[in-house]
């Protein structure tokens, strides 16, 4: 077992810590789940409600600038579908659904929820300061040159493992902002290319993600016409992710699926810094209360949210502090230090966290391709590990409905996806054997 740095006093189960340091797959049940909490978070039902209304106001604009959102009238959302073959293959008693955030417009990932929202909040504020009336004016006017000129005086910056950069960078540059995306050494080439093709400046640090965020934040602070989207702590980003709650509630109802305490909805979300899964889980909790059980999934080599929550140290600990190497091919999840707010807001709302090896992640990607013909990024499929782990949890009723949140994929270039899939199908074949 790796040596634990002496300055850290870890108040957590030693057996669990040893499992994490040995890179074993594990499932952590949150002991504080469902407890009453006295801490009130700055994001609440009201903030999330307002976030949904803002996105509706912008819908006519979004429909104009992103033609792929015409079908949904400018609402950026993804479908939910049943995955019957996987249900049968894995012998899951309840219904098994997949939330197709791999198909989300603009960034092809869950990041379209938070990233676009935060850019729009800033744009609306600037527009309102410059003669735009949000109550009476037409949001399609924001595509006019006079607003582009106003937005062009500002630079929007973000640090990202890739997908948040796509979401913020593409939304910002479309509105006319200057956009700069700061990436860590493991940034994927096609994501860099896509951003540059869209006029976004990309800076790459020879460092890990957590340190890249710190450097990016410092760079932005030096420029008084720079707005920083903070992946580690933005409450606006968080509220944007949480808008998923209202939409999922409607979709589940449209599918005729009954959700109750006896028939809960168990949702499996991949976690990196923990921001997007926490925001989504928060939004689902507002809508479904006790009837939704959110579970995160993290790579065995990057269990940052698990380590932060189980130790209670949250953002004050990173996987590197306990000697975990952070080596994973799950680029969207390759984050060593959890968000500033995720652990706090999820304290009594997160049911548990499962960890997954890279080998199993690839096998699940192959499984999804082979059995359901769904193409997703490796990071996006780890929910399947949560589904398997939950079958052994006695407090989850057998008639529960399960929802795998697939977080990204549709923007992956064909050649890269083909490569991913050859690899994934091999892993799936080995997994079956
Ligand atoms: C960012 C991302 C996640 C996790 O989101 P965090 O906010 O970092 O926890 C999961 N999957 C994909 C594909 C992502 O891009």
Short mmCIF file of C-alpha atoms and ligand atoms in Angstrom, two decimals:
data_model
loop_
_atom_site.label_atom_id
_atom_site.label_comp_id
_atom_site.label_asym_id
_atom_site.label_seq_id
_atom_site.Cartn_x
_atom_site.Cartn_y
_atom_site.Cartn_z
CA UNK A 1 0.00 0.00 0.00
CA UNK A 2 1.23 3.46 -0.85
CA UNK A 3 2.53 5.64 1.90
CA UNK A 4 0.14 8.27 3.16
CA UNK A 5 1.55 11.75 3.51
CA UNK A 6 2.08 12.52 7.17
CA UNK A 7 0.44 15.97 7.18
CA UNK A 8 -2.95 14.49 6.38
CA UNK A 9 -5.05 13.13 9.21
CA UNK A 10 -7.43 10.76 7.58
CA UNK A 11 -10.64 10.05 9.37
CA UNK A 12 -11.81 7.13 7.28
CA UNK A 13 -12.15 3.39 7.36
CA UNK A 14 -8.72 1.82 6.90
CA UNK A 15 -10.04 -1.16 4.97
CA UNK A 16 -11.66 1.18 2.46
CA UNK A 17 -8.51 3.27 2.13
CA UNK A 18 -6.45 0.16 1.54
CA UNK A 19 -8.86 -0.99 -1.18
CA UNK A 20 -8.62 2.39 -2.88
CA UNK A 21 -4.82 2.39 -2.69
CA UNK A 22 -4.73 -1.15 -4.08
CA UNK A 23 -6.92 -0.05 -7.03
CA UNK A 24 -9.59 -2.63 -6.22
CA UNK A 25 -13.13 -2.05 -7.42
CA UNK A 26 -15.31 -1.16 -4.48
CA UNK A 27 -18.67 0.27 -3.48
CA UNK A 28 -18.92 2.95 -0.81
CA UNK A 29 -22.31 3.35 0.83
CA UNK A 30 -22.73 6.89 2.08
CA UNK A 31 -23.40 6.68 5.85
CA UNK A 32 -24.98 10.17 5.81
CA UNK A 33 -27.45 9.39 3.02
CA UNK A 34 -30.95 10.63 3.83
CA UNK A 35 -29.96 12.30 7.09
CA UNK A 36 -31.41 15.69 7.84
CA UNK A 37 -28.87 18.35 7.18
CA UNK A 38 -28.70 21.75 8.78
CA UNK A 39 -26.38 23.21 6.19
CA UNK A 40 -28.28 25.09 3.54
CA UNK A 41 -26.58 25.32 0.19
CA UNK A 42 -26.53 28.47 -1.90
CA UNK A 43 -28.14 26.49 -4.69
CA UNK A 44 -31.73 25.53 -3.97
CA UNK A 45 -35.08 24.71 -5.54
CA UNK A 46 -35.63 28.37 -6.44
CA UNK A 47 -32.20 28.82 -8.13
CA UNK A 48 -32.70 25.70 -10.19
CA UNK A 49 -36.23 26.74 -11.16
CA UNK A 50 -34.87 30.10 -12.34
CA UNK A 51 -32.14 28.34 -14.32
CA UNK A 52 -34.75 26.35 -16.23
CA UNK A 53 -36.66 29.53 -17.04
CA UNK A 54 -33.53 31.29 -18.30
CA UNK A 55 -32.81 28.41 -20.68
CA UNK A 56 -36.40 28.68 -21.95
CA UNK A 57 -35.93 32.41 -22.58
CA UNK A 58 -32.83 31.67 -24.64
CA UNK A 59 -34.45 28.81 -26.57
CA UNK A 60 -35.44 30.95 -29.61
CA UNK A 61 -31.83 32.19 -29.81
CA UNK A 62 -30.32 28.73 -29.40
CA UNK A 63 -32.59 27.37 -32.09
CA UNK A 64 -31.26 30.05 -34.45
CA UNK A 65 -27.55 29.51 -33.79
CA UNK A 66 -27.58 25.72 -33.30
CA UNK A 67 -29.86 24.31 -36.03
CA UNK A 68 -29.61 20.81 -34.49
CA UNK A 69 -31.80 22.12 -31.64
CA UNK A 70 -34.68 22.98 -34.01
CA UNK A 71 -36.41 19.67 -33.27
CA UNK A 72 -36.53 20.50 -29.57
CA UNK A 73 -37.33 24.21 -30.20
CA UNK A 74 -34.03 25.35 -28.77
CA UNK A 75 -34.16 23.27 -25.61
CA UNK A 76 -30.84 21.46 -25.22
CA UNK A 77 -31.83 18.01 -23.97
CA UNK A 78 -31.21 14.33 -24.61
CA UNK A 79 -33.56 11.36 -24.85
CA UNK A 80 -34.04 8.50 -22.39
CA UNK A 81 -34.34 5.02 -23.85
CA UNK A 82 -34.85 1.50 -22.59
CA UNK A 83 -31.90 -0.91 -22.97
CA UNK A 84 -33.68 -4.24 -22.94
CA UNK A 85 -30.78 -6.32 -24.31
CA UNK A 86 -28.46 -5.18 -21.55
CA UNK A 87 -31.17 -5.73 -18.96
CA UNK A 88 -31.58 -9.32 -20.13
CA UNK A 89 -27.87 -9.95 -20.61
CA UNK A 90 -27.10 -8.79 -17.06
CA UNK A 91 -30.29 -10.36 -15.60
CA UNK A 92 -31.48 -7.15 -13.97
CA UNK A 93 -35.01 -7.61 -12.53
CA UNK A 94 -36.18 -3.97 -12.89
CA UNK A 95 -36.32 -1.75 -15.97
CA UNK A 96 -33.01 -0.48 -17.32
CA UNK A 97 -32.84 2.90 -19.03
CA UNK A 98 -30.07 4.96 -20.52
CA UNK A 99 -29.95 8.75 -20.49
CA UNK A 100 -28.33 9.72 -23.77
CA UNK A 101 -26.24 12.75 -22.84
CA UNK A 102 -23.76 11.41 -25.39
CA UNK A 103 -26.28 12.93 -27.84
CA UNK A 104 -26.53 16.33 -26.15
CA UNK A 105 -26.42 19.12 -28.74
CA UNK A 106 -23.41 21.48 -28.96
CA UNK A 107 -20.78 19.58 -26.92
CA UNK A 108 -22.04 15.99 -27.30
CA UNK A 109 -21.80 15.58 -23.55
CA UNK A 110 -23.34 16.26 -20.14
CA UNK A 111 -21.25 19.47 -20.12
CA UNK A 112 -23.77 21.16 -22.43
CA UNK A 113 -26.03 21.44 -19.38
CA UNK A 114 -23.80 23.52 -17.11
CA UNK A 115 -21.35 25.15 -19.51
CA UNK A 116 -23.91 26.66 -21.86
CA UNK A 117 -26.04 27.83 -18.95
CA UNK A 118 -23.20 29.72 -17.27
CA UNK A 119 -22.20 31.47 -20.50
CA UNK A 120 -25.83 32.47 -21.11
CA UNK A 121 -26.23 33.87 -17.59
CA UNK A 122 -23.24 36.12 -18.19
CA UNK A 123 -24.41 37.08 -21.69
CA UNK A 124 -27.89 38.00 -20.46
CA UNK A 125 -26.42 40.19 -17.75
CA UNK A 126 -24.13 42.01 -20.19
CA UNK A 127 -26.92 42.42 -22.71
CA UNK A 128 -29.24 43.84 -20.03
CA UNK A 129 -26.56 46.36 -19.05
CA UNK A 130 -26.46 47.42 -22.70
CA UNK A 131 -30.09 48.14 -23.46
CA UNK A 132 -31.53 44.65 -23.88
CA UNK A 133 -34.78 44.10 -22.03
CA UNK A 134 -35.10 40.43 -20.98
CA UNK A 135 -38.83 40.82 -20.33
CA UNK A 136 -39.85 42.28 -23.67
CA UNK A 137 -37.05 41.92 -26.25
CA UNK A 138 -36.53 39.06 -28.68
CA UNK A 139 -33.62 36.83 -27.67
CA UNK A 140 -32.86 36.16 -31.34
CA UNK A 141 -31.64 39.78 -31.48
CA UNK A 142 -28.62 38.66 -29.45
CA UNK A 143 -27.21 37.20 -32.65
CA UNK A 144 -26.95 40.72 -34.11
CA UNK A 145 -23.63 42.46 -34.58
CA UNK A 146 -24.34 45.13 -31.97
CA UNK A 147 -24.45 42.47 -29.25
CA UNK A 148 -21.58 40.48 -30.72
CA UNK A 149 -19.51 43.68 -30.41
CA UNK A 150 -20.44 44.03 -26.75
CA UNK A 151 -19.69 40.38 -26.01
CA UNK A 152 -16.45 40.64 -28.00
CA UNK A 153 -15.02 42.97 -25.36
CA UNK A 154 -14.97 40.05 -22.95
CA UNK A 155 -13.04 36.84 -22.77
CA UNK A 156 -14.63 33.74 -21.31
CA UNK A 157 -12.16 31.26 -19.87
CA UNK A 158 -12.46 27.75 -18.53
CA UNK A 159 -10.19 24.91 -17.51
CA UNK A 160 -11.37 21.56 -18.74
CA UNK A 161 -10.43 17.95 -19.35
CA UNK A 162 -12.14 18.48 -22.71
CA UNK A 163 -15.92 18.42 -22.77
CA UNK A 164 -16.55 21.45 -20.58
CA UNK A 165 -14.12 23.30 -22.84
CA UNK A 166 -16.19 22.33 -25.87
CA UNK A 167 -19.40 23.42 -24.23
CA UNK A 168 -18.17 26.76 -22.87
CA UNK A 169 -15.84 27.47 -25.80
CA UNK A 170 -18.42 26.82 -28.52
CA UNK A 171 -21.23 28.72 -26.75
CA UNK A 172 -18.96 31.66 -25.96
CA UNK A 173 -17.49 31.95 -29.45
CA UNK A 174 -20.95 31.63 -31.02
CA UNK A 175 -22.17 34.62 -29.00
CA UNK A 176 -19.11 36.60 -30.09
CA UNK A 177 -17.04 36.37 -26.90
CA UNK A 178 -13.33 35.71 -27.04
CA UNK A 179 -12.85 32.26 -25.59
CA UNK A 180 -9.86 30.56 -24.03
CA UNK A 181 -9.79 26.97 -22.83
CA UNK A 182 -7.05 25.75 -20.50
CA UNK A 183 -6.32 22.05 -20.72
CA UNK A 184 -4.17 19.54 -18.86
CA UNK A 185 -1.45 17.35 -20.37
CA UNK A 186 -3.94 14.53 -21.10
CA UNK A 187 -6.20 16.65 -23.35
CA UNK A 188 -7.59 14.72 -26.32
CA UNK A 189 -6.32 15.92 -29.70
CA UNK A 190 -9.65 15.98 -31.51
CA UNK A 191 -11.16 18.16 -28.78
CA UNK A 192 -8.27 20.62 -29.12
CA UNK A 193 -8.68 20.69 -32.91
CA UNK A 194 -12.43 21.19 -32.75
CA UNK A 195 -12.01 24.17 -30.41
CA UNK A 196 -9.30 25.79 -32.54
CA UNK A 197 -11.38 25.34 -35.68
CA UNK A 198 -14.08 27.33 -33.94
CA UNK A 199 -11.79 30.22 -33.09
CA UNK A 200 -11.24 29.21 -29.48
CA UNK A 201 -7.77 29.73 -28.02
CA UNK A 202 -6.43 26.58 -26.37
CA UNK A 203 -3.66 26.57 -23.77
CA UNK A 204 -2.17 23.24 -22.75
CA UNK A 205 -0.31 22.81 -19.48
CA UNK A 206 2.27 20.15 -18.88
CA UNK A 207 0.48 19.31 -15.64
CA UNK A 208 -2.53 17.47 -14.24
CA UNK A 209 -6.07 18.81 -14.35
CA UNK A 210 -6.31 20.14 -10.79
CA UNK A 211 -3.14 22.20 -11.17
CA UNK A 212 -4.28 23.41 -14.59
CA UNK A 213 -7.46 24.82 -13.02
CA UNK A 214 -5.38 26.76 -10.49
CA UNK A 215 -3.18 28.23 -13.23
CA UNK A 216 -6.15 29.05 -15.44
CA UNK A 217 -7.97 30.81 -12.61
CA UNK A 218 -4.87 32.90 -11.87
CA UNK A 219 -4.51 33.84 -15.56
CA UNK A 220 -8.14 34.95 -15.70
CA UNK A 221 -7.88 37.00 -12.51
CA UNK A 222 -5.17 39.14 -14.10
CA UNK A 223 -7.51 40.32 -16.84
CA UNK A 224 -10.44 42.48 -15.74
CA UNK A 225 -12.36 41.67 -18.93
CA UNK A 226 -12.11 37.97 -18.35
CA UNK A 227 -14.91 35.82 -16.99
CA UNK A 228 -13.85 32.48 -15.51
CA UNK A 229 -16.11 29.43 -15.51
CA UNK A 230 -14.85 27.55 -12.48
CA UNK A 231 -15.24 23.80 -12.84
CA UNK A 232 -14.15 23.34 -9.24
CA UNK A 233 -16.65 25.57 -7.54
CA UNK A 234 -19.11 27.47 -9.71
CA UNK A 235 -22.63 27.47 -8.30
CA UNK A 236 -23.98 28.74 -11.61
CA UNK A 237 -22.52 25.74 -13.41
CA UNK A 238 -24.01 23.52 -10.72
CA UNK A 239 -27.48 25.04 -11.14
CA UNK A 240 -27.19 24.51 -14.91
CA UNK A 241 -26.57 20.80 -14.43
CA UNK A 242 -29.47 20.64 -11.99
CA UNK A 243 -31.92 21.78 -14.69
CA UNK A 244 -31.88 18.14 -15.81
CA UNK A 245 -34.23 17.33 -12.91
CA UNK A 246 -37.35 18.97 -14.36
CA UNK A 247 -36.73 17.47 -17.78
CA UNK A 248 -36.10 13.94 -16.51
CA UNK A 249 -39.23 14.12 -14.35
CA UNK A 250 -41.25 14.90 -17.49
CA UNK A 251 -39.50 12.26 -19.60
CA UNK A 252 -40.03 9.54 -17.00
CA UNK A 253 -43.67 10.47 -16.75
CA UNK A 254 -44.00 10.46 -20.58
CA UNK A 255 -42.57 6.93 -20.60
CA UNK A 256 -45.30 5.90 -18.17
CA UNK A 257 -42.77 4.85 -15.55
CA UNK A 258 -43.93 4.99 -11.98
CA UNK A 259 -41.33 6.17 -9.48
CA UNK A 260 -41.92 5.87 -5.74
CA UNK A 261 -40.06 5.02 -2.56
CA UNK A 262 -40.91 1.36 -3.15
CA UNK A 263 -40.00 1.59 -6.84
CA UNK A 264 -37.12 4.06 -6.79
CA UNK A 265 -35.18 5.44 -9.72
CA UNK A 266 -31.50 4.51 -9.26
CA UNK A 267 -29.27 6.78 -11.33
CA UNK A 268 -25.64 5.99 -12.18
CA UNK A 269 -23.47 9.01 -12.97
CA UNK A 270 -19.77 9.08 -13.90
CA UNK A 271 -17.86 11.54 -11.71
CA UNK A 272 -14.67 13.48 -12.39
CA UNK A 273 -14.46 16.63 -10.29
CA UNK A 274 -18.00 15.72 -9.18
CA UNK A 275 -19.66 18.91 -10.41
CA UNK A 276 -21.87 17.65 -13.20
CA UNK A 277 -23.08 14.45 -11.49
CA UNK A 278 -23.74 16.39 -8.27
CA UNK A 279 -25.68 19.07 -10.10
CA UNK A 280 -27.76 16.48 -11.93
CA UNK A 281 -28.32 14.50 -8.71
CA UNK A 282 -29.33 17.69 -6.92
CA UNK A 283 -31.88 18.49 -9.62
CA UNK A 284 -33.26 14.95 -9.49
CA UNK A 285 -33.56 15.13 -5.70
CA UNK A 286 -35.64 18.31 -6.02
CA UNK A 287 -38.04 16.48 -8.33
CA UNK A 288 -38.11 12.94 -6.95
CA UNK A 289 -37.03 13.36 -3.30
CA UNK A 290 -36.54 10.03 -1.52
CA UNK A 291 -37.58 8.14 -4.64
CA UNK A 292 -34.32 8.75 -6.47
CA UNK A 293 -31.03 7.13 -5.41
CA UNK A 294 -28.02 8.79 -7.05
CA UNK A 295 -24.85 6.71 -7.36
CA UNK A 296 -21.55 8.01 -8.75
CA UNK A 297 -18.95 5.92 -10.53
CA UNK A 298 -15.22 6.75 -10.60
CA UNK A 299 -12.11 5.07 -12.01
CA UNK A 300 -10.18 2.92 -9.51
CA UNK A 301 -7.15 5.09 -10.28
CA UNK A 302 -9.05 8.37 -9.71
CA UNK A 303 -11.51 7.91 -6.83
CA UNK A 304 -11.33 11.59 -5.93
CA UNK A 305 -14.94 12.27 -4.91
CA UNK A 306 -15.03 9.02 -2.95
CA UNK A 307 -11.84 9.90 -1.09
CA UNK A 308 -13.09 13.44 -0.44
CA UNK A 309 -16.49 12.35 0.84
CA UNK A 310 -15.39 9.28 2.83
CA UNK A 311 -12.66 11.26 4.59
CA UNK A 312 -14.84 14.36 4.97
CA UNK A 313 -11.96 16.42 3.56
CA UNK A 314 -13.67 17.01 0.21
CA UNK A 315 -11.61 19.50 -1.82
CA UNK A 316 -8.80 19.43 0.76
CA UNK A 317 -7.55 16.03 -0.33
CA UNK A 318 -6.41 14.68 -3.67
CA UNK A 319 -5.80 11.07 -4.71
CA UNK A 320 -2.10 11.91 -5.10
CA UNK A 321 -1.94 12.71 -1.35
CA UNK A 322 -2.51 9.04 -0.52
CA UNK A 323 -0.22 7.74 -3.25
CA UNK A 324 -2.90 6.86 -5.81
CA UNK A 325 -1.33 7.37 -9.26
CA UNK A 326 -4.25 8.89 -11.18
CA UNK A 327 -3.47 6.82 -14.27
CA UNK A 328 -6.68 6.23 -16.17
CA UNK A 329 -7.81 6.41 -19.79
CA UNK A 330 -11.12 7.93 -18.66
CA UNK A 331 -10.25 11.47 -19.73
CA UNK A 332 -13.47 13.12 -18.53
CA UNK A 333 -13.01 11.51 -15.12
CA UNK A 334 -9.26 12.01 -14.74
CA UNK A 335 -9.46 14.49 -11.91
CA UNK A 336 -7.46 13.99 -8.73
CA UNK A 337 -9.03 16.60 -6.50
CA UNK A 338 -12.81 16.88 -6.09
CA UNK A 339 -14.87 20.03 -6.55
CA UNK A 340 -15.16 22.66 -3.81
CA UNK A 341 -18.91 22.15 -3.48
CA UNK A 342 -19.85 18.67 -4.71
CA UNK A 343 -19.02 16.80 -1.50
CA UNK A 344 -20.75 19.38 0.62
CA UNK A 345 -23.96 19.50 -1.42
CA UNK A 346 -24.06 15.73 -1.81
CA UNK A 347 -23.37 14.95 1.85
CA UNK A 348 -26.84 13.53 2.56
CA UNK A 349 -28.07 13.18 -1.04
CA UNK A 350 -25.62 10.76 -2.59
CA UNK A 351 -26.50 7.11 -2.05
CA UNK A 352 -23.04 5.75 -2.78
CA UNK A 353 -20.02 5.59 -5.07
CA UNK A 354 -18.75 2.62 -7.10
CA UNK A 355 -15.27 2.43 -8.58
CA UNK A 356 -14.43 0.82 -11.91
CA UNK A 357 -11.21 -0.44 -13.51
CA UNK A 358 -10.24 0.83 -16.96
CA UNK A 359 -10.50 -2.76 -18.26
CA UNK A 360 -14.14 -2.97 -17.18
CA UNK A 361 -14.84 0.52 -18.51
CA UNK A 362 -13.67 -0.60 -21.96
CA UNK A 363 -15.65 -3.83 -21.65
CA UNK A 364 -18.83 -1.85 -20.87
CA UNK A 365 -18.19 0.40 -23.85
CA UNK A 366 -18.00 -2.76 -25.97
CA UNK A 367 -21.14 -4.15 -24.33
CA UNK A 368 -23.12 -1.01 -25.14
CA UNK A 369 -21.92 -1.07 -28.74
CA UNK A 370 -22.46 -4.78 -29.29
CA UNK A 371 -25.81 -5.25 -27.52
CA UNK A 372 -27.46 -1.87 -28.04
CA UNK A 373 -25.48 -0.29 -30.89
CA UNK A 374 -24.87 2.78 -28.75
CA UNK A 375 -21.58 4.61 -29.24
CA UNK A 376 -20.20 6.48 -26.26
CA UNK A 377 -16.86 7.70 -24.94
CA UNK A 378 -15.11 5.32 -22.53
CA UNK A 379 -15.75 7.68 -19.58
CA UNK A 380 -19.42 7.82 -20.46
CA UNK A 381 -20.28 4.16 -19.90
CA UNK A 382 -19.05 3.49 -16.38
CA UNK A 383 -22.59 3.68 -15.02
CA UNK A 384 -22.89 0.00 -15.96
CA UNK A 385 -20.43 -0.78 -13.17
CA UNK A 386 -22.75 1.03 -10.73
CA UNK A 387 -25.69 -1.01 -12.01
CA UNK A 388 -23.83 -4.27 -11.37
CA UNK A 389 -22.64 -3.15 -7.94
CA UNK A 390 -26.14 -2.06 -6.88
CA UNK A 391 -27.52 -5.57 -7.41
CA UNK A 392 -25.75 -6.58 -4.22
CA UNK A 393 -27.14 -3.72 -2.14
CA UNK A 394 -30.03 -5.05 -0.05
CA UNK A 395 -31.62 -1.65 0.56
CA UNK A 396 -32.30 -1.19 -3.17
CA UNK A 397 -35.66 -2.81 -4.00
CA UNK A 398 -35.62 -5.38 -6.80
CA UNK A 399 -38.39 -3.56 -8.66
CA UNK A 400 -36.28 -0.38 -8.89
CA UNK A 401 -35.85 1.33 -12.26
CA UNK A 402 -32.20 1.86 -13.20
CA UNK A 403 -30.86 4.68 -15.31
CA UNK A 404 -27.34 4.67 -16.71
CA UNK A 405 -26.32 8.25 -17.42
CA UNK A 406 -24.24 8.10 -20.61
CA UNK A 407 -22.24 11.31 -20.50
CA UNK A 408 -20.53 11.86 -23.83
CA UNK A 409 -19.72 10.61 -27.29
CA UNK A 410 -21.50 12.01 -30.32
CA UNK A 411 -18.75 14.49 -31.14
CA UNK A 412 -15.97 11.89 -31.21
CA UNK A 413 -14.62 11.80 -34.79
CA UNK A 414 -15.45 8.61 -36.71
CA UNK A 415 -11.85 7.36 -36.91
CA UNK A 416 -11.28 7.85 -33.18
CA UNK A 417 -14.57 6.12 -32.37
CA UNK A 418 -13.64 3.17 -34.61
CA UNK A 419 -10.37 2.85 -32.72
CA UNK A 420 -12.15 3.07 -29.36
CA UNK A 421 -14.60 0.41 -30.43
CA UNK A 422 -12.10 -2.11 -31.74
CA UNK A 423 -10.41 -1.88 -28.36
CA UNK A 424 -13.70 -1.97 -26.46
CA UNK A 425 -15.07 -5.00 -28.31
CA UNK A 426 -11.87 -6.90 -27.47
CA UNK A 427 -12.28 -6.06 -23.81
CA UNK A 428 -15.94 -7.08 -23.92
CA UNK A 429 -15.04 -10.43 -25.49
CA UNK A 430 -12.49 -11.01 -22.72
CA UNK A 431 -15.01 -9.94 -20.07
CA UNK A 432 -17.53 -12.46 -21.38
CA UNK A 433 -14.96 -15.29 -21.35
C1 LIG B 1 -16.94 15.88 -17.31
C2 LIG B 1 -17.42 14.55 -17.59
C3 LIG B 1 -17.88 13.73 -16.58
C4 LIG B 1 -17.85 14.07 -15.12
O1 LIG B 1 -18.16 15.38 -14.75
P1 LIG B 1 -17.48 16.13 -13.53
O2 LIG B 1 -18.22 17.39 -13.41
O3 LIG B 1 -16.04 16.34 -13.86
O4 LIG B 1 -17.63 15.23 -12.35
C5 LIG B 1 -18.32 12.47 -16.95
N1 LIG B 1 -18.30 12.06 -18.21
C6 LIG B 1 -17.88 12.82 -19.22
C7 LIG B 1 -17.89 12.29 -20.62
C8 LIG B 1 -17.44 14.10 -18.94
O5 LIG B 1 -17.00 14.87 -19.95
#
